PDB file of C-alpha atoms in Angstrom:
ATOM      1  CA  MET N  30      18.490 -42.285-167.498  1.00  0.00           C
ATOM      2  CA  ASP N  31      19.598 -45.515-165.834  1.00  0.00           C
ATOM      3  CA  THR N  32      18.130 -47.390-163.032  1.00  0.00           C
ATOM      4  CA  VAL N  33      20.781 -46.159-160.538  1.00  0.00           C
ATOM      5  CA  GLU N  34      20.172 -42.611-161.331  1.00  0.00           C
ATOM      6  CA  LEU N  35      16.415 -42.976-161.245  1.00  0.00           C
ATOM      7  CA  ARG N  36      16.658 -44.672-157.739  1.00  0.00           C
ATOM      8  CA  HIS N  37      18.741 -41.695-156.478  1.00  0.00           C
ATOM      9  CA  LEU N  38      16.438 -39.173-157.932  1.00  0.00           C
ATOM     10  CA  LEU N  39      13.458 -41.007-156.195  1.00  0.00           C
ATOM     11  CA  ALA N  40      15.257 -40.915-152.870  1.00  0.00           C
ATOM     12  CA  ASP N  41      15.975 -37.291-153.375  1.00  0.00           C
ATOM     13  CA  ASP N  42      12.339 -36.644-154.177  1.00  0.00           C
ATOM     14  CA  ALA N  43      11.167 -38.184-150.896  1.00  0.00           C
ATOM     15  CA  TRP N  44      13.922 -36.197-149.013  1.00  0.00           C
ATOM     16  CA  ILE N  45      13.032 -32.887-150.669  1.00  0.00           C
ATOM     17  CA  ARG N  46       9.211 -33.278-150.047  1.00  0.00           C
ATOM     18  CA  ARG N  47       9.979 -33.800-146.298  1.00  0.00           C
ATOM     19  CA  LEU N  48      12.176 -30.833-146.176  1.00  0.00           C
ATOM     20  CA  ALA N  49       9.489 -28.750-147.822  1.00  0.00           C
ATOM     21  CA  GLY N  50       7.015 -30.031-145.341  1.00  0.00           C
ATOM     22  CA  ARG N  51       9.114 -29.200-142.373  1.00  0.00           C
ATOM     23  CA  LEU N  52       9.658 -25.691-143.707  1.00  0.00           C
ATOM     24  CA  VAL N  53       6.115 -24.692-144.313  1.00  0.00           C
ATOM     25  CA  ARG N  54       4.071 -27.025-142.218  1.00  0.00           C
ATOM     26  CA  ASP N  55       1.336 -27.009-145.018  1.00  0.00           C
ATOM     27  CA  GLY N  56       0.999 -30.166-147.064  1.00  0.00           C
ATOM     28  CA  SER N  57      -0.313 -28.631-150.283  1.00  0.00           C
ATOM     29  CA  LEU N  58       2.285 -25.678-150.262  1.00  0.00           C
ATOM     30  CA  ALA N  59       5.114 -28.205-149.538  1.00  0.00           C
ATOM     31  CA  GLU N  60       4.032 -30.252-152.462  1.00  0.00           C
ATOM     32  CA  ASP N  61       3.949 -27.053-154.699  1.00  0.00           C
ATOM     33  CA  LEU N  62       7.408 -26.050-153.433  1.00  0.00           C
ATOM     34  CA  ALA N  63       8.920 -29.476-154.087  1.00  0.00           C
ATOM     35  CA  GLN N  64       7.483 -29.499-157.591  1.00  0.00           C
ATOM     36  CA  ASP N  65       8.699 -26.140-158.381  1.00  0.00           C
ATOM     37  CA  ALA N  66      12.208 -27.088-157.193  1.00  0.00           C
ATOM     38  CA  TRP N  67      12.322 -30.133-159.419  1.00  0.00           C
ATOM     39  CA  LEU N  68      10.976 -28.141-162.345  1.00  0.00           C
ATOM     40  CA  ALA N  69      13.847 -25.565-161.743  1.00  0.00           C
ATOM     41  CA  TRP N  70      16.392 -28.379-161.365  1.00  0.00           C
ATOM     42  CA  PHE N  71      15.325 -30.088-164.587  1.00  0.00           C
ATOM     43  CA  THR N  72      15.806 -26.823-166.551  1.00  0.00           C
ATOM     44  CA  ARG N  73      19.399 -26.297-165.024  1.00  0.00           C
ATOM     45  CA  ARG N  74      20.356 -29.994-164.438  1.00  0.00           C
ATOM     46  CA  ASP N  75      23.356 -29.938-166.704  1.00  0.00           C
ATOM     47  CA  ALA N  76      24.973 -27.160-164.667  1.00  0.00           C
ATOM     48  CA  VAL N  77      24.178 -28.692-161.184  1.00  0.00           C
ATOM     49  CA  ARG N  78      27.021 -30.762-159.729  1.00  0.00           C
ATOM     50  CA  GLU N  79      25.227 -31.638-156.450  1.00  0.00           C
ATOM     51  CA  PRO N  80      21.497 -32.081-157.143  1.00  0.00           C
ATOM     52  CA  ARG N  81      20.533 -32.755-153.496  1.00  0.00           C
ATOM     53  CA  ALA N  82      22.280 -29.659-152.320  1.00  0.00           C
ATOM     54  CA  TRP N  83      20.953 -27.574-155.112  1.00  0.00           C
ATOM     55  CA  LEU N  84      17.307 -28.797-154.470  1.00  0.00           C
ATOM     56  CA  ALA N  85      17.628 -28.006-150.810  1.00  0.00           C
ATOM     57  CA  GLY N  86      18.774 -24.523-151.582  1.00  0.00           C
ATOM     58  CA  ALA N  87      15.936 -24.202-154.171  1.00  0.00           C
ATOM     59  CA  VAL N  88      13.354 -25.115-151.698  1.00  0.00           C
ATOM     60  CA  ARG N  89      14.589 -22.867-149.108  1.00  0.00           C
ATOM     61  CA  ASN N  90      14.577 -19.992-151.654  1.00  0.00           C
ATOM     62  CA  LEU N  91      11.131 -20.839-152.856  1.00  0.00           C
ATOM     63  CA  THR N  92       9.865 -20.982-149.315  1.00  0.00           C
ATOM     64  CA  ARG N  93      11.184 -17.449-148.496  1.00  0.00           C
ATOM     65  CA  GLN N  94       9.656 -16.132-151.825  1.00  0.00           C
ATOM     66  CA  ALA N  95       6.271 -17.725-150.811  1.00  0.00           C
ATOM     67  CA  ARG N  96       6.382 -16.293-147.267  1.00  0.00           C
ATOM     68  CA  ARG N  97       7.314 -12.947-148.687  1.00  0.00           C
ATOM     69  CA  GLY N  98       4.408 -13.155-151.224  1.00  0.00           C
ATOM     70  CA  ALA N  99       1.935 -14.006-148.299  1.00  0.00           C
ATOM     71  CA  ASP N 100       3.202 -11.144-146.272  1.00  0.00           C
ATOM     72  CA  ARG N 101       2.676  -8.736-149.080  1.00  0.00           C
ATOM     73  CA  ARG N 102      -0.794 -10.090-149.790  1.00  0.00           C
ATOM     74  CA  GLU N 103      -1.646  -9.621-146.078  1.00  0.00           C
ATOM     75  CA  ASP N 104      -0.460  -6.089-146.153  1.00  0.00           C
ATOM     76  CA  ARG N 105      -2.506  -5.315-149.149  1.00  0.00           C
ATOM     77  CA  GLU N 106      -5.737  -6.933-147.702  1.00  0.00           C
ATOM     78  CA  ARG N 107      -5.137  -4.933-144.398  1.00  0.00           C
ATOM     79  CA  GLY N 108      -4.699  -1.728-146.344  1.00  0.00           C
ATOM     80  CA  ALA N 109      -7.739  -2.314-148.446  1.00  0.00           C
ATOM     81  CA  ALA N 110      -9.920  -3.222-145.303  1.00  0.00           C
TER      82      ALA N 110
END
Protein backbone atom coordinates (compact mmCIF):
# COMPACT_ATOMS: atom_id res chain seq x y z
CA MET A 1 0.00 0.00 0.00
CA ASP A 2 1.54 3.29 -1.03
CA THR A 3 1.34 6.61 0.80
CA VAL A 4 -1.23 8.10 -1.60
CA GLU A 5 -3.59 5.14 -1.19
CA LEU A 6 -3.19 5.26 2.58
CA ARG A 7 -3.99 8.98 2.62
CA HIS A 8 -7.19 8.33 0.62
CA LEU A 9 -8.21 5.51 2.95
CA LEU A 10 -7.72 7.72 5.99
CA ALA A 11 -9.82 10.47 4.42
CA ASP A 12 -12.50 7.91 3.59
CA ASP A 13 -12.34 6.61 7.16
CA ALA A 14 -13.10 10.03 8.63
CA TRP A 15 -15.92 10.51 6.12
CA ILE A 16 -17.45 7.07 6.73
CA ARG A 17 -17.39 7.60 10.51
CA ARG A 18 -19.17 10.96 10.13
CA LEU A 19 -21.77 9.32 7.86
CA ALA A 20 -22.39 6.55 10.39
CA GLY A 21 -22.67 9.13 13.17
CA ARG A 22 -25.27 11.11 11.24
CA LEU A 23 -27.29 7.98 10.47
CA VAL A 24 -27.51 6.61 14.01
CA ARG A 25 -26.71 9.56 16.32
CA ASP A 26 -25.07 7.15 18.76
CA GLY A 27 -21.30 7.42 18.94
CA SER A 28 -20.52 3.87 19.95
CA LEU A 29 -22.96 2.33 17.45
CA ALA A 30 -21.60 4.59 14.72
CA GLU A 31 -18.08 3.42 15.53
CA ASP A 32 -19.20 -0.22 15.35
CA LEU A 33 -20.94 0.35 12.01
CA ALA A 34 -17.89 2.06 10.52
CA GLN A 35 -15.61 -0.75 11.68
CA ASP A 36 -18.00 -3.40 10.33
CA ALA A 37 -18.12 -1.59 6.98
CA TRP A 38 -14.32 -1.48 6.78
CA LEU A 39 -14.08 -5.15 7.69
CA ALA A 40 -16.54 -6.03 4.92
CA TRP A 41 -14.62 -3.86 2.46
CA PHE A 42 -11.27 -5.47 3.32
CA THR A 43 -12.67 -8.91 2.63
CA ARG A 44 -14.00 -7.77 -0.78
CA ARG A 45 -11.65 -4.95 -1.73
CA ASP A 46 -10.40 -6.60 -4.92
CA ALA A 47 -13.92 -6.60 -6.36
CA VAL A 48 -14.77 -3.04 -5.26
CA ARG A 49 -14.17 -0.37 -7.90
CA GLU A 50 -15.41 2.67 -5.97
CA PRO A 51 -14.46 2.18 -2.31
CA ARG A 52 -16.12 5.34 -0.99
CA ALA A 53 -19.47 4.59 -2.64
CA TRP A 54 -19.27 0.94 -1.60
CA LEU A 55 -18.48 1.87 2.00
CA ALA A 56 -21.37 4.35 2.12
CA GLY A 57 -23.75 1.66 0.89
CA ALA A 58 -22.36 -0.80 3.41
CA VAL A 59 -22.88 1.66 6.28
CA ARG A 60 -26.45 2.32 5.17
CA ASN A 61 -27.17 -1.42 4.95
CA LEU A 62 -25.56 -2.10 8.31
CA THR A 63 -27.60 0.74 9.83
CA ARG A 64 -30.83 -0.79 8.51
CA GLN A 65 -29.83 -4.20 9.88
CA ALA A 66 -29.05 -2.69 13.29
CA ARG A 67 -32.41 -0.90 13.38
CA ARG A 68 -34.29 -4.05 12.41
CA GLY A 69 -32.45 -5.97 15.12
CA ALA A 70 -33.30 -3.32 17.71
CA ASP A 71 -36.96 -3.35 16.64
CA ARG A 72 -37.13 -7.14 16.92
CA ARG A 73 -35.48 -7.03 20.34
CA GLU A 74 -38.03 -4.45 21.53
CA ASP A 75 -40.89 -6.61 20.23
CA ARG A 76 -39.53 -9.65 22.07
CA GLU A 77 -39.08 -7.68 25.28
CA ARG A 78 -42.61 -6.29 25.08
CA GLY A 79 -43.97 -9.76 24.44
CA ALA A 80 -42.12 -11.16 27.44
CA ALA A 81 -43.27 -8.38 29.77
